[in-house]
mmCIF file of C-alpha atoms in Angstrom:
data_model
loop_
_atom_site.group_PDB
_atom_site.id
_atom_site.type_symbol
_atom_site.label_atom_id
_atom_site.label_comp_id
_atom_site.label_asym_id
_atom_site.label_seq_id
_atom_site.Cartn_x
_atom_site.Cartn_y
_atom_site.Cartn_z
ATOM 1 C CA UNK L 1 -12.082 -4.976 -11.538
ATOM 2 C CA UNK L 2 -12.422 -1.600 -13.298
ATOM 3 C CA UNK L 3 -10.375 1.275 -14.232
ATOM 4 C CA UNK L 4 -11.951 4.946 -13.787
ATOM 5 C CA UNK L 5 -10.891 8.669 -13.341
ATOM 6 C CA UNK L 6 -11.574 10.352 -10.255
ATOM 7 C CA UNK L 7 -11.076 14.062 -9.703
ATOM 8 C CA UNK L 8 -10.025 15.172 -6.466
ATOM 9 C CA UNK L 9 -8.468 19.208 -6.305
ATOM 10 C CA UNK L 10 -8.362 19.582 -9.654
ATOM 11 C CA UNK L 11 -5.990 16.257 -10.254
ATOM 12 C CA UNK L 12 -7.588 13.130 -12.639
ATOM 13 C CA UNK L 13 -6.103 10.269 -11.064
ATOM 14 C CA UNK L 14 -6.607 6.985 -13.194
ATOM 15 C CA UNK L 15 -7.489 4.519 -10.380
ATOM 16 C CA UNK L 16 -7.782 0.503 -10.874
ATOM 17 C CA UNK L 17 -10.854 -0.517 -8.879
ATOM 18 C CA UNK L 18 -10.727 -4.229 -7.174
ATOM 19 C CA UNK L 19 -13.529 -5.707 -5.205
ATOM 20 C CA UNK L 20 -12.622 -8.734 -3.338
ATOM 21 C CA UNK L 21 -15.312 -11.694 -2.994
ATOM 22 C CA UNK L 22 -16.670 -13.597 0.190
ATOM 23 C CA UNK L 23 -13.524 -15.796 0.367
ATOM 24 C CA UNK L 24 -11.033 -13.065 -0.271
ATOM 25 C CA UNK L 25 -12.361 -11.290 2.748
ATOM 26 C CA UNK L 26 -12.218 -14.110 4.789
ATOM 27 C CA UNK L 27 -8.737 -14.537 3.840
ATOM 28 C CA UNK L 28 -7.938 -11.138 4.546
ATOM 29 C CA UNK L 29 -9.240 -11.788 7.917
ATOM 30 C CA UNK L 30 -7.037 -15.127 8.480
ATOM 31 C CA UNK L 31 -4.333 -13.011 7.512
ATOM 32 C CA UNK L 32 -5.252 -9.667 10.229
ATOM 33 C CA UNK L 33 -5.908 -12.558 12.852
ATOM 34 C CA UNK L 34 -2.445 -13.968 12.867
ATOM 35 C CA UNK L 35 -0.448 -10.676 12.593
ATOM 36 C CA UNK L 36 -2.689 -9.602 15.598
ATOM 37 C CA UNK L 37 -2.124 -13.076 17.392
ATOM 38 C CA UNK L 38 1.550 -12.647 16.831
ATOM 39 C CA UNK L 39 1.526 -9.132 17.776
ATOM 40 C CA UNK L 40 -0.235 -9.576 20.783
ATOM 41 C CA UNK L 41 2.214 -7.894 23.877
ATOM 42 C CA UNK L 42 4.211 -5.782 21.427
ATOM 43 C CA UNK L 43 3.222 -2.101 21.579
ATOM 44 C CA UNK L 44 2.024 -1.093 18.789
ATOM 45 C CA UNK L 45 3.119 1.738 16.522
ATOM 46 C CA UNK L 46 -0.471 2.463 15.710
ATOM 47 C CA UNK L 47 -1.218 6.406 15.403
ATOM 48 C CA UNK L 48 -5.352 6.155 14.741
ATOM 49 C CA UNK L 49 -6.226 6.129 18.286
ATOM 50 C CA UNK L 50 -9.905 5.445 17.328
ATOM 51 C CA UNK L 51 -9.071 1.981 15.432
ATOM 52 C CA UNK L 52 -7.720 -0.912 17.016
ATOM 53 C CA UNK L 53 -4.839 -2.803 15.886
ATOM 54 C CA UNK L 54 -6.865 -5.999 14.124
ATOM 55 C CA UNK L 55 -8.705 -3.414 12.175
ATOM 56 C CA UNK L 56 -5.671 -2.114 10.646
ATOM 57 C CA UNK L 57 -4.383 -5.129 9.988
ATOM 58 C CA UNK L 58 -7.511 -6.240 8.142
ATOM 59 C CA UNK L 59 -7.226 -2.898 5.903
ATOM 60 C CA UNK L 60 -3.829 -3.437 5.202
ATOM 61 C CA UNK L 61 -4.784 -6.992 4.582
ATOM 62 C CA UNK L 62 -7.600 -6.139 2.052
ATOM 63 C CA UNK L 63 -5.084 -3.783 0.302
ATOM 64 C CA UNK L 64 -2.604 -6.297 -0.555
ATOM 65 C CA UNK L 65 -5.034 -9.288 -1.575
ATOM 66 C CA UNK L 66 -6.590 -6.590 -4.018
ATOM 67 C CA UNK L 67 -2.894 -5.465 -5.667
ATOM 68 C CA UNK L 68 -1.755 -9.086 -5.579
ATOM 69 C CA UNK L 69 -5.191 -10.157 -7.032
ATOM 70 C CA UNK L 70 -4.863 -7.537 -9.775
ATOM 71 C CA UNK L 71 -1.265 -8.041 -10.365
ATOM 72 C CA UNK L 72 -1.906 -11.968 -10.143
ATOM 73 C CA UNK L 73 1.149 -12.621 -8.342
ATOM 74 C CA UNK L 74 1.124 -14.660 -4.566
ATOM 75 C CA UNK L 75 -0.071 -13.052 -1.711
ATOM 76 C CA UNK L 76 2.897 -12.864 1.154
ATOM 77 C CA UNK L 77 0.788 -14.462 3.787
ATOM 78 C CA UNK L 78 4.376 -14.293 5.936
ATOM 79 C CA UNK L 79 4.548 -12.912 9.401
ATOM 80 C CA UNK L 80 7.325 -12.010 11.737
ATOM 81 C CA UNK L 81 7.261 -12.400 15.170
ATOM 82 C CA UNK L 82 6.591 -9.275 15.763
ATOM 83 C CA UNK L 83 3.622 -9.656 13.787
ATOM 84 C CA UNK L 84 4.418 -7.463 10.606
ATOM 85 C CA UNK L 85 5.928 -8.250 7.424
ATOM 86 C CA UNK L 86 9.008 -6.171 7.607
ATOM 87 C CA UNK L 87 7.389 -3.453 5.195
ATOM 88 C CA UNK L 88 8.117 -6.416 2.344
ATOM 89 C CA UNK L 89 3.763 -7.133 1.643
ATOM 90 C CA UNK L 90 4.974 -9.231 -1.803
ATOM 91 C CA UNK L 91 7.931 -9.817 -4.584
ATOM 92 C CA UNK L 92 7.983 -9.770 -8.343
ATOM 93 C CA UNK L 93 11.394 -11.419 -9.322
ATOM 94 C CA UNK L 94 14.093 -10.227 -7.211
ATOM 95 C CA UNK L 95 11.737 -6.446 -6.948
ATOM 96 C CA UNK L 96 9.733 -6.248 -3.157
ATOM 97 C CA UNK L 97 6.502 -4.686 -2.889
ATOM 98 C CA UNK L 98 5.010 -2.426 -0.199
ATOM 99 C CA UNK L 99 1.468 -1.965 -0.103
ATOM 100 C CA UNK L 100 0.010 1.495 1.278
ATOM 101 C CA UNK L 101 -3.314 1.581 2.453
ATOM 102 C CA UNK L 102 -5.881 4.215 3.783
ATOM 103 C CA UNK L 103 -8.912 5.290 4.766
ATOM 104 C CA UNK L 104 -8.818 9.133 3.718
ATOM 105 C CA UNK L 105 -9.387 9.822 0.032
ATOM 106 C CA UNK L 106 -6.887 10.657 -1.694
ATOM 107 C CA UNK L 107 -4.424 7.984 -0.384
ATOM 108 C CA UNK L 108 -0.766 9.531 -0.032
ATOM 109 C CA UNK L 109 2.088 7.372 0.420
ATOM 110 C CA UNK L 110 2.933 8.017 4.047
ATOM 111 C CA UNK L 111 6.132 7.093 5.979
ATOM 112 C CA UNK L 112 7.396 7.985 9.489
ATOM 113 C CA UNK L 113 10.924 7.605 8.782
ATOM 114 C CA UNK L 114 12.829 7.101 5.317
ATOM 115 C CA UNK L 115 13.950 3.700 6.310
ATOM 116 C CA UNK L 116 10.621 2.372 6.773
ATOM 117 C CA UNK L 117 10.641 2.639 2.928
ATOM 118 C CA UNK L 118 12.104 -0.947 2.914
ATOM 119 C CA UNK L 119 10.627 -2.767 -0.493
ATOM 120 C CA UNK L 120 11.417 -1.207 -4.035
ATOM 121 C CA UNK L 121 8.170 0.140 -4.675
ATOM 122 C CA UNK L 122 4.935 1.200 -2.267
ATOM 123 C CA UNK L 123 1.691 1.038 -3.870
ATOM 124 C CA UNK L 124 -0.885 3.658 -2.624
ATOM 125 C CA UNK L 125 -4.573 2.347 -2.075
ATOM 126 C CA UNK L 126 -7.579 3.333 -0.472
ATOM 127 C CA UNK L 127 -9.799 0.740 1.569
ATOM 128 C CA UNK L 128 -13.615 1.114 1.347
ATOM 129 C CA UNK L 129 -16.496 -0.835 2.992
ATOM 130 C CA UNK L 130 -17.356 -4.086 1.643
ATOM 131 C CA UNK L 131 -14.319 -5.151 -0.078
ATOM 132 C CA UNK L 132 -13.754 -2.364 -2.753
ATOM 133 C CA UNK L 133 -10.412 -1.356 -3.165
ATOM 134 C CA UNK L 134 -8.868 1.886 -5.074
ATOM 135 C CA UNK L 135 -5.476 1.529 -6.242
ATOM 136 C CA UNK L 136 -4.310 4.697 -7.280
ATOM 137 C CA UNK L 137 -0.771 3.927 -8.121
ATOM 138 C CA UNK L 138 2.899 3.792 -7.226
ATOM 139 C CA UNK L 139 6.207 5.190 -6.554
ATOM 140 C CA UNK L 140 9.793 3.639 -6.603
ATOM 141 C CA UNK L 141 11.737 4.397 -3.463
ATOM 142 C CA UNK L 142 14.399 6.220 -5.057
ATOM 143 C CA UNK L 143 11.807 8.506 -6.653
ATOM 144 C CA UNK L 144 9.959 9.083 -3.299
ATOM 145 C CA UNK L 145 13.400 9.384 -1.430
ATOM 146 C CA UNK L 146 14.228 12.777 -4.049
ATOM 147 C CA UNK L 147 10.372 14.483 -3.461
ATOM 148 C CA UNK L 148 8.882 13.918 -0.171
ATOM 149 C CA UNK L 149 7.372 16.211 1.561
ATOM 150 C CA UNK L 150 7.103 16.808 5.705
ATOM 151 C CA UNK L 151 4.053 16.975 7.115
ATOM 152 C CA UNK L 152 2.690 17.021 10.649
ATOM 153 C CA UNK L 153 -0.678 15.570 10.711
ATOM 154 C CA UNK L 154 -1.086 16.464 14.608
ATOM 155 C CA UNK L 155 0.660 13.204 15.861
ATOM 156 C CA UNK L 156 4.374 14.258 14.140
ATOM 157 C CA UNK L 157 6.054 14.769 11.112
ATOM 158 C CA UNK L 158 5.998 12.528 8.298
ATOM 159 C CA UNK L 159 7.191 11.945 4.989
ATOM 160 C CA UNK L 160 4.646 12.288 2.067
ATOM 161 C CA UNK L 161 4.055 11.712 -1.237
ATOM 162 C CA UNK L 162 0.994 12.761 -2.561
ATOM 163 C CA UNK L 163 -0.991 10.170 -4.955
ATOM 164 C CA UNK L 164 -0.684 13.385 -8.001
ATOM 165 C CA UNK L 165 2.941 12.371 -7.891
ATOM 166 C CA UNK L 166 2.241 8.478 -8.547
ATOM 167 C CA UNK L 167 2.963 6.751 -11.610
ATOM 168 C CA UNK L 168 -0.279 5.333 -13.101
ATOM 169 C CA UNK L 169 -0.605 1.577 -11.139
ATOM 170 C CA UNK L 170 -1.633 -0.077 -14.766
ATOM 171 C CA UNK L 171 1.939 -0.120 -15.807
ATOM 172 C CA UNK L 172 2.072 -2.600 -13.705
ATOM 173 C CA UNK L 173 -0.654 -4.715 -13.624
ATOM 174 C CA UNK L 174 0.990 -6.840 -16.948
ATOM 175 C CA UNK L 175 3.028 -8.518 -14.708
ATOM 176 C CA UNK L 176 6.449 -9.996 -14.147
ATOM 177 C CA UNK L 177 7.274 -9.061 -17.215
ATOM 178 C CA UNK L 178 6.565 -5.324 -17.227
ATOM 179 C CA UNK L 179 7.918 -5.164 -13.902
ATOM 180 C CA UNK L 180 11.410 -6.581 -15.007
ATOM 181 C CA UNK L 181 11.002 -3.186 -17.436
ATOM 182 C CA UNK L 182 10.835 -0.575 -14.749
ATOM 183 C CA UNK L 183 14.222 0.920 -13.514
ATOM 184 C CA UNK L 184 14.334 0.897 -9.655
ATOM 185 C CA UNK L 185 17.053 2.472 -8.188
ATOM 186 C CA UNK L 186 18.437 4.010 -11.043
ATOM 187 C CA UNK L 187 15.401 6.142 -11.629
ATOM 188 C CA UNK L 188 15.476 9.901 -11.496
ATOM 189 C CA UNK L 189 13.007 11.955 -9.254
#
C-alpha cells in the first residue's frame, strides 16, 4: 500500500495505492466466476462492447478486495441471483459501501440512473494490470445527488461526478470508527 499525488488537468489528487497478492487475485477471480455463473442467461447491462461480462466482474472484483483490504473490513463475497450485489459491494456498521471501478484514468463516479446510487457512499478506483489498484476517493450519495453532472459518453447520458470533487479516500481508511464520524445523509453538497 502507498499513498501518492498524481496530477491529471491541473488537479493533485491524493490517491491510496493497493496491490493485491497471488491469493487476492485468485479470490477476486472466485468471486467474477460466480457472479458470471449466476448471471449466466440474464442480459447484461454491460456498455463496453469490447469486454466481456467475466472481465468486468473481475475488475469490479479487484476494486473491492483492494478498498476492503485497505479499509480492513470483510469483503461482501454475496451474490444475487441475478448475479450482482444490488450496488451494496460492503458495510461499515449500519453505512453500505459501493465500490466504483474503471479502466480510464481519472476514475469518475459514474451512474446511469440516480437510483442506482443504492449504498451510502461509492468509492471511485481505477483497475490496472497485475493487481494494482488506485483509490482515488469518495462521495456520499447525498453529496453526489446535489452536483452531478450529465454526460453522454456516445452510449447515453449519465450522471457524473468527477474524482476533483471526491473527498480524500484516507479519511476513511481508520476504520469503523472514523466512519461512524462522517455525516451521510445530512451532508451538504
Amino acid at each position: 500500500m502507498a499513498t501518492s499525488s498524481k496530477s491529471f488537468e491541473h488537479y493533485d489528487y491524493d490517491i491510496t495505492t493497493v496491490i493485491l497478492n497471488t491469493r487476492e487475485l485468485a479470490f477476486a477471480r472466485h468471486i467474477a466466476d460466480r457472479r458470471n455463473d449466476k448471471a449466466e442467461g440474464v442480459k447484461s447491462a454491460r456498455i463496453a462492447s469490447d469486454r466481456t461480462d467475466y472481465s468486468i466482474h473481475l475488475q469490479g472484483a479487484e476494486a473491492e478486495i483492494a478498498v476492503f483490504k485497505q479499509l480492513n473490513w470483510p469483503v461482501d463475497i454475496s451474490v444475487n441471483k441475478h448475479g450482482g450485489d444490488d450496488g451494496i459491494d460492503g458495510w461499515c456498521g449500519n453505512h453500505s459501501v459501493q465500490v466504483k471501478s474503471s479502466r480510464h484514468c481519472p476514475p469518475s463516479i459514474i451512474f446511469n440512473y440516480a437510483g442506482d446510487f443504492r449504498a451510502d457512499v461509492a468509492i471511485a478506483c481505477l483497475v490496472r494490470p497485475k493487481g494494482h489498484i488506485d483509490i482515488y476517493g469518495y462521495i456520499t450519495r447525498q453529496r453526489f445527488m446535489g452536483m452531478f453532472v450529465v454526460r453522454d459518453y456516445g452510449y447515453g447520458t449519465r450522471l457524473v461526478v468527477e474524482p476533483k470533487h471526491l473527498k480524500p479516500f484516507s479519511d476513511l481508511n481508520t476504520g469503523v470508527d472514523k466512519m461512524a464520524t462522517i455525516t451521510f445523509r445530512s451532508e451538504t453538497p
